[in-house]
mmCIF file of C-alpha atoms and ligand atoms in Angstrom:
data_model
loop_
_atom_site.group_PDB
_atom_site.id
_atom_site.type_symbol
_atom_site.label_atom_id
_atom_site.label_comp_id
_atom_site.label_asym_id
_atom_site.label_seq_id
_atom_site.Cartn_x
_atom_site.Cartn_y
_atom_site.Cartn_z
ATOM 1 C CA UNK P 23 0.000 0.000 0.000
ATOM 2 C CA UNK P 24 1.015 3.319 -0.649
ATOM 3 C CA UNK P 25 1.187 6.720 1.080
ATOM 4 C CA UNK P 26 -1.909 8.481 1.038
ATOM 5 C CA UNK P 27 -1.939 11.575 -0.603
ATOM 6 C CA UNK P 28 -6.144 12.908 -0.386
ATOM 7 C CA UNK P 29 -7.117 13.790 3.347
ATOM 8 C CA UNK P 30 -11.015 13.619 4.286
ATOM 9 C CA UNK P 31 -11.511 15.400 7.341
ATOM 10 C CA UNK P 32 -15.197 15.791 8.998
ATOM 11 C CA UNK P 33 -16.581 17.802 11.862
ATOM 12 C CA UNK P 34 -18.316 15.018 13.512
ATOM 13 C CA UNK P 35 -18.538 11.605 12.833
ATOM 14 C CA UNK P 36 -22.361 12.141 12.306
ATOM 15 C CA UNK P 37 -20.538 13.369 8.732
ATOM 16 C CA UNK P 38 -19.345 10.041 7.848
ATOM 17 C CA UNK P 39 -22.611 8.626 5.598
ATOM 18 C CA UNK P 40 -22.039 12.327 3.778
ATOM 19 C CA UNK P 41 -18.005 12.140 3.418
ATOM 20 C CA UNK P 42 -18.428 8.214 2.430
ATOM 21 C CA UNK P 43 -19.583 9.641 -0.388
ATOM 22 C CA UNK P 44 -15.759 11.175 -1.807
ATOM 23 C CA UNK P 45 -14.018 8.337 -0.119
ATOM 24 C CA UNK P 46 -15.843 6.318 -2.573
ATOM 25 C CA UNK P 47 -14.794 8.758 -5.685
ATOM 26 C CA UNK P 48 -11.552 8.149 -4.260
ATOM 27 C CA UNK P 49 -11.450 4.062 -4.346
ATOM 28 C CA UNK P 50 -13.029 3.545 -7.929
ATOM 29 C CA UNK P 51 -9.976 5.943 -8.962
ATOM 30 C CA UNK P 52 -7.798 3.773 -7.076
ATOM 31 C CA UNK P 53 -6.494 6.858 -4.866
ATOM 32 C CA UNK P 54 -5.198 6.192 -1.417
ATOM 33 C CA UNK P 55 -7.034 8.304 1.108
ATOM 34 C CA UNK P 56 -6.932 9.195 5.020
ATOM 35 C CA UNK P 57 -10.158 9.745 6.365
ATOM 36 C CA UNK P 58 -11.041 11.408 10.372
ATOM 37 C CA UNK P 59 -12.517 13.801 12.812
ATOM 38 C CA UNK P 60 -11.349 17.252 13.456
ATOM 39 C CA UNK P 61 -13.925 19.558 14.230
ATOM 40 C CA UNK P 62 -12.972 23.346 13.765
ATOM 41 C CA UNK P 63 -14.936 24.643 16.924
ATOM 42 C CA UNK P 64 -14.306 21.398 19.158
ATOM 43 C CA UNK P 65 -10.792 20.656 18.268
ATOM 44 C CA UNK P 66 -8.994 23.231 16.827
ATOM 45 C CA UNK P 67 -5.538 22.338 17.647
ATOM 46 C CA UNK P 68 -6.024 19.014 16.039
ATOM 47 C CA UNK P 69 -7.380 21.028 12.736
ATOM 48 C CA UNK P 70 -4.013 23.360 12.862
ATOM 49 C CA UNK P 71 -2.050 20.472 13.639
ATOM 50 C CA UNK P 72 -3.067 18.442 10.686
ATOM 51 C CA UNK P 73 -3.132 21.442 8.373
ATOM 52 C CA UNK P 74 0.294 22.071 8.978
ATOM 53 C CA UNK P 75 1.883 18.613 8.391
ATOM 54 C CA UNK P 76 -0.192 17.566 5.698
ATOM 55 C CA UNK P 77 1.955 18.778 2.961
ATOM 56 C CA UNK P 78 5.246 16.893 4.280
ATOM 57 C CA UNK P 79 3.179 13.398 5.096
ATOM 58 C CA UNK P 80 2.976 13.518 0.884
ATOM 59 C CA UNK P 81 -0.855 14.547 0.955
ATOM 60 C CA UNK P 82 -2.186 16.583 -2.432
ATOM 61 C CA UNK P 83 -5.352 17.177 -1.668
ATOM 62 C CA UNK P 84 -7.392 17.777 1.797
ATOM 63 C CA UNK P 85 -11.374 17.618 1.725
ATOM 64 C CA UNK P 86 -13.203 19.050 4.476
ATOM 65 C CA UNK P 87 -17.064 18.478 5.050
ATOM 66 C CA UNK P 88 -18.694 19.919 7.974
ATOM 67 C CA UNK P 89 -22.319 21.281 8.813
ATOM 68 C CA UNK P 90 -23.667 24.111 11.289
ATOM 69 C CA UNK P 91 -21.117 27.205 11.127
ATOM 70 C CA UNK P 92 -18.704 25.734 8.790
ATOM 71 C CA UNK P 93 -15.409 26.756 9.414
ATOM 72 C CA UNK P 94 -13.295 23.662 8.672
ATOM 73 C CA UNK P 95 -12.540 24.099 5.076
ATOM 74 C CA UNK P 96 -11.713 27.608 5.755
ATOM 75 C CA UNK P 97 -9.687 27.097 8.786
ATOM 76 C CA UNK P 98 -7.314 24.387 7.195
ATOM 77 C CA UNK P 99 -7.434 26.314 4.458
ATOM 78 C CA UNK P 100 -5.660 28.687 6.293
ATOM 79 C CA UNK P 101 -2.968 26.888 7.840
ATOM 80 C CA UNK P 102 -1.959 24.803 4.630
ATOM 81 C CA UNK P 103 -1.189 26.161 0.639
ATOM 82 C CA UNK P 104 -2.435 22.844 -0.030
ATOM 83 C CA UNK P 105 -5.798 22.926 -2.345
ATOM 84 C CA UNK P 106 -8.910 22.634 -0.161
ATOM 85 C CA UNK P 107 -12.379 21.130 -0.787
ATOM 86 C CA UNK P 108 -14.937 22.123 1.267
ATOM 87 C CA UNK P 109 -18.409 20.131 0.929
ATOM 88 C CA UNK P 110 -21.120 21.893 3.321
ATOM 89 C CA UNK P 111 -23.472 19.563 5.115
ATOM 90 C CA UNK P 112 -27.015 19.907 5.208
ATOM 91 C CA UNK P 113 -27.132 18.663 9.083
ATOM 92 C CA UNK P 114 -28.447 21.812 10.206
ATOM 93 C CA UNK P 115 -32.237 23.076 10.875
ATOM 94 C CA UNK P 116 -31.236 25.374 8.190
ATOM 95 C CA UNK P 117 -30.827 22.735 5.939
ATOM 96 C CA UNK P 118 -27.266 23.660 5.131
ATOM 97 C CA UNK P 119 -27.626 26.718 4.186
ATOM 98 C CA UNK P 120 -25.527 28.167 6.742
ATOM 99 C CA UNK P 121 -23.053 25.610 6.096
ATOM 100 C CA UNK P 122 -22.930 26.737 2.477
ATOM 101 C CA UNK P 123 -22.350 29.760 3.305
ATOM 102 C CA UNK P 124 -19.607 29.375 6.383
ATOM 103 C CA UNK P 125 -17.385 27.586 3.309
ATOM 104 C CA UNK P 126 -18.263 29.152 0.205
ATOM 105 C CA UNK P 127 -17.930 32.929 1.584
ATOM 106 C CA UNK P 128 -13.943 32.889 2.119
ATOM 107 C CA UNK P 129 -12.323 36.095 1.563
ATOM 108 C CA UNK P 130 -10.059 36.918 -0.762
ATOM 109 C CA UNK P 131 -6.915 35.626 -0.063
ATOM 110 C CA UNK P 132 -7.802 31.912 1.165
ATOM 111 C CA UNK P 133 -9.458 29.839 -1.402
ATOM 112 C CA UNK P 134 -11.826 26.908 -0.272
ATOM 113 C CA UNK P 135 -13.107 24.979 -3.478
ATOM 114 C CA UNK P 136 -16.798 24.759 -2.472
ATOM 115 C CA UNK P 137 -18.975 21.765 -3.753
ATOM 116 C CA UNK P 138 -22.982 21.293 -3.642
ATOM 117 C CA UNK P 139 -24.093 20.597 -0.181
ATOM 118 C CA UNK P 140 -24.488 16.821 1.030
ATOM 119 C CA UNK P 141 -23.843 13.557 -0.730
ATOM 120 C CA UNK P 142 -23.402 15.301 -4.285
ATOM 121 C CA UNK P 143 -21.035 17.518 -2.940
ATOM 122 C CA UNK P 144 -18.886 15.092 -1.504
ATOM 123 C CA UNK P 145 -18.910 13.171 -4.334
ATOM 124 C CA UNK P 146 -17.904 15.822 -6.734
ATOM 125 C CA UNK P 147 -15.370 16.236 -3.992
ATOM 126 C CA UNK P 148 -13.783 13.243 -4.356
ATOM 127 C CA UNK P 149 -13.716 13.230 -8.286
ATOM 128 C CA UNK P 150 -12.430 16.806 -7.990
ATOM 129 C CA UNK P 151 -9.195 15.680 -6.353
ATOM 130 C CA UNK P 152 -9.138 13.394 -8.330
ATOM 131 C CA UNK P 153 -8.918 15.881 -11.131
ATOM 132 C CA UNK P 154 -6.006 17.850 -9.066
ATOM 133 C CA UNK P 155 -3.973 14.781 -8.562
ATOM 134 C CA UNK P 156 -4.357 14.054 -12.529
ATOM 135 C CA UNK P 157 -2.697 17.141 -13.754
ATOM 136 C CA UNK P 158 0.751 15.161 -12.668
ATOM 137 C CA UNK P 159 -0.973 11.502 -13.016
ATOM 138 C CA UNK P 160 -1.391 10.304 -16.221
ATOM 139 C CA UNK P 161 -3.200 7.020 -14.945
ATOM 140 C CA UNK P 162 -5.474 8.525 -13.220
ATOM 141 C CA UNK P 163 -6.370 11.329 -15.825
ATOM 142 C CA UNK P 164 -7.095 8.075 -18.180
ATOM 143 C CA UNK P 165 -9.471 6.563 -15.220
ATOM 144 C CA UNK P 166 -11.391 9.846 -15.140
ATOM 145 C CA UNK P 167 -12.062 9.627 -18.828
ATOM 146 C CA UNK P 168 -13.268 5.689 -18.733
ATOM 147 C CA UNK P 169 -15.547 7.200 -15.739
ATOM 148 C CA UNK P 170 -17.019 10.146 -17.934
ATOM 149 C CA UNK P 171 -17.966 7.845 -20.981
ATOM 150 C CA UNK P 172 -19.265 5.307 -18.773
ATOM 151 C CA UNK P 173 -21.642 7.385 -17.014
ATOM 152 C CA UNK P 174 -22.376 8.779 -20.382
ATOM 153 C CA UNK P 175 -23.630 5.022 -21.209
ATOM 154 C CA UNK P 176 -25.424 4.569 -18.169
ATOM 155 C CA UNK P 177 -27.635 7.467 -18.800
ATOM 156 C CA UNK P 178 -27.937 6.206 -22.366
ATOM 157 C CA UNK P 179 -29.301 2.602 -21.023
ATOM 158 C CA UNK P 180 -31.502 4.550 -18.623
ATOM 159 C CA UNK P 181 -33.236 6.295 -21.399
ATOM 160 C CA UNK P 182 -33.616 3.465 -23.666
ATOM 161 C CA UNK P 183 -35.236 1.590 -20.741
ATOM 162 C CA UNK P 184 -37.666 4.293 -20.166
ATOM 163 C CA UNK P 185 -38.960 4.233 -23.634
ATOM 164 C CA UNK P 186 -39.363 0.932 -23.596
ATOM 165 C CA UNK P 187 -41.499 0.881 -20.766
ATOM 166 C CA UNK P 188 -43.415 3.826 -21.699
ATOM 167 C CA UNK P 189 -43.728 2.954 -25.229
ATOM 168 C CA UNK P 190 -47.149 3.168 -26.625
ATOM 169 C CA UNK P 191 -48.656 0.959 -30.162
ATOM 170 C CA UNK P 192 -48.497 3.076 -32.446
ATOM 171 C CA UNK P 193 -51.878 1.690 -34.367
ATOM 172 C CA UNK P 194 -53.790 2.816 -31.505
ATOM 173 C CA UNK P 195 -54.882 6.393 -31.811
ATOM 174 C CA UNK P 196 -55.130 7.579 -28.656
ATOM 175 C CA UNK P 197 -57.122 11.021 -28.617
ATOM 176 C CA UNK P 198 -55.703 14.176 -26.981
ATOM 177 C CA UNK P 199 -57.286 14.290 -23.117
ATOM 178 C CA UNK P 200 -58.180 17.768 -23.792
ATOM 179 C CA UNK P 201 -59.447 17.719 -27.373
ATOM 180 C CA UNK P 202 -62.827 18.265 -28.118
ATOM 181 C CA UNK P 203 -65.257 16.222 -27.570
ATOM 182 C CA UNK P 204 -67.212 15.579 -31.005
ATOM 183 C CA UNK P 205 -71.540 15.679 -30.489
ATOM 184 C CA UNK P 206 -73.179 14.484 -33.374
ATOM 185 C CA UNK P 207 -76.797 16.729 -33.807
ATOM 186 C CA UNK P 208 -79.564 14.849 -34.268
ATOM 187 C CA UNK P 209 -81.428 15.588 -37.366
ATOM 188 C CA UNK P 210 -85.760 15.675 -37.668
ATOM 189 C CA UNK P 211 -86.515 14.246 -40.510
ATOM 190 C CA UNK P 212 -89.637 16.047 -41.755
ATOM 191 C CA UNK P 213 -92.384 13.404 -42.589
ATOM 192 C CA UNK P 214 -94.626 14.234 -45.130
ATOM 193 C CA UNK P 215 -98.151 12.837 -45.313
ATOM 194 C CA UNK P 216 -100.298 12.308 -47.844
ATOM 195 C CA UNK P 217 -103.241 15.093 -47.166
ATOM 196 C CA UNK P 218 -106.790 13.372 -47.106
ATOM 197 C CA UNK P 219 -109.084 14.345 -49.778
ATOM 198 C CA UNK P 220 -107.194 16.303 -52.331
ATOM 199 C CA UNK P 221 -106.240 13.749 -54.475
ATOM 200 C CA UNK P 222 -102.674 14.955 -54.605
ATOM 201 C CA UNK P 223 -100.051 11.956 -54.243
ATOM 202 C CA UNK P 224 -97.018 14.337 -54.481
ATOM 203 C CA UNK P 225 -94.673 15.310 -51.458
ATOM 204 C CA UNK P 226 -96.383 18.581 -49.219
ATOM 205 C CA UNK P 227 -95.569 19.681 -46.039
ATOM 206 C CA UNK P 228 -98.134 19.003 -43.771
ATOM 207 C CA UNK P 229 -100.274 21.905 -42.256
HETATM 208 C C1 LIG L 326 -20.408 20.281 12.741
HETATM 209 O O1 LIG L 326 -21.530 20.224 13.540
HETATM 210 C C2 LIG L 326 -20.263 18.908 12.189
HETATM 211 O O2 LIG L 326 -19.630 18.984 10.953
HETATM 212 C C3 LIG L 326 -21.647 18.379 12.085
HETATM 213 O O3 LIG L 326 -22.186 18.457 10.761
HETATM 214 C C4 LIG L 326 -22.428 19.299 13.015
HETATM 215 C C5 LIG L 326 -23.142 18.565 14.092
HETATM 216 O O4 LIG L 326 -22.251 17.756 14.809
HETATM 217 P P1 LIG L 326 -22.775 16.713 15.896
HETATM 218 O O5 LIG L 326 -23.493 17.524 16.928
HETATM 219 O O6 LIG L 326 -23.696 15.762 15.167
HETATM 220 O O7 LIG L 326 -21.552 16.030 16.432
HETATM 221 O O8 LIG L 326 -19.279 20.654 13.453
#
């Protein structure tokens, strides 16, 4: 096994079924990982400390997920030149918005690459370092391609499969729901009698 060189750090291990999500990313790229606690609020010495020897342990890459106040992306951020993922977590009553915001509102100076919030997020977070680590990686740039075109055939499959099961005959007409409905009028026919007494056999309205 080799070193690792992506970090996944969360702000509670009530994270981990979010951050699973980029460890995951990580694995079918074949991309050795770290993955643990550090909370920015609760442990901030542990966050410093692993911010500042990241670099020299050979990591690349550090993701960060938290929820609540965010500050984890943007604290490591700060204590590390390293590139920095933050994925906010909707585990708030705010429903992650003030997550989003806590990571994607750095100031200038100290960059946090924000993803979506919650399990798309951390999955984009995972492919997106492993689109760092390809820039100097050539078999991992090739394992991102394989992944594009084969996502690119799943969603193919998926559509072919829903026309298939919502395929209609095409002999059957099937009449627009809100087209007209057609009343056919009932004609009188006008009945014509022959009129007693005048001898006349032609047609004549009657009186
Ligand atoms: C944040 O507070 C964590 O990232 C987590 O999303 C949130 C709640 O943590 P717990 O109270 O579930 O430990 O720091």
């Amino acid at each position: 096994m080799s070193k690792p060189v992506v970090g996944i750090l969360m702000g509670s291990d009530s994270d981990l079924p979010i951050m699973q999500e980029s460890a995951a990313m990580l694995q079918e790229f074949g991309i050795e990982y770290e993955i643990t606690i550090a909370s920015a609020h609760r442990t901030p010495k542990r966050v410093i400390e692993y911010s500042q020897s990241a670099e020299k342990k050979g990591i690349k890459v550090i993701i960060a997920g938290a929820g609540w106040a965010a500050h984890l992306a943007g604290v490591v951020a700060a204590h590390t030149t390293l590139p920095v993922i933050g994925v906010p977590i909707d585990s708030s009553p705010l429903k992650g918005l003030d997550a989003l915001l806590a990571t994607v509102q750095m100031p200038g100076g100290i960059p946090v690459a924000t993803m979506s919030l919650g399990k798309g997020g951390a999955k984009n977070a995972g492919i997106f370092a492993a689109q760092i680590i390809a820039s100097g990686d050539v078999r991992i740039a090739n394992r991102l391609k394989v992944f594009r075109v084969e996502m690119e055939r799943e969603v193919e499959e998926k559509a072919k499969r829903l026309i298939a099961i919502t395929a209609v005959p095409q002999a059957q007409e099937i009449p627009h729901p809100e087209a007209p409905v057609q009343i056919k009028k009932k004609t009188r026919r006008r009945r014509w009698k022959k009129k007693s007494g005048t001898g006349s056999s032609g047609p004549g309205p009657q009186a």
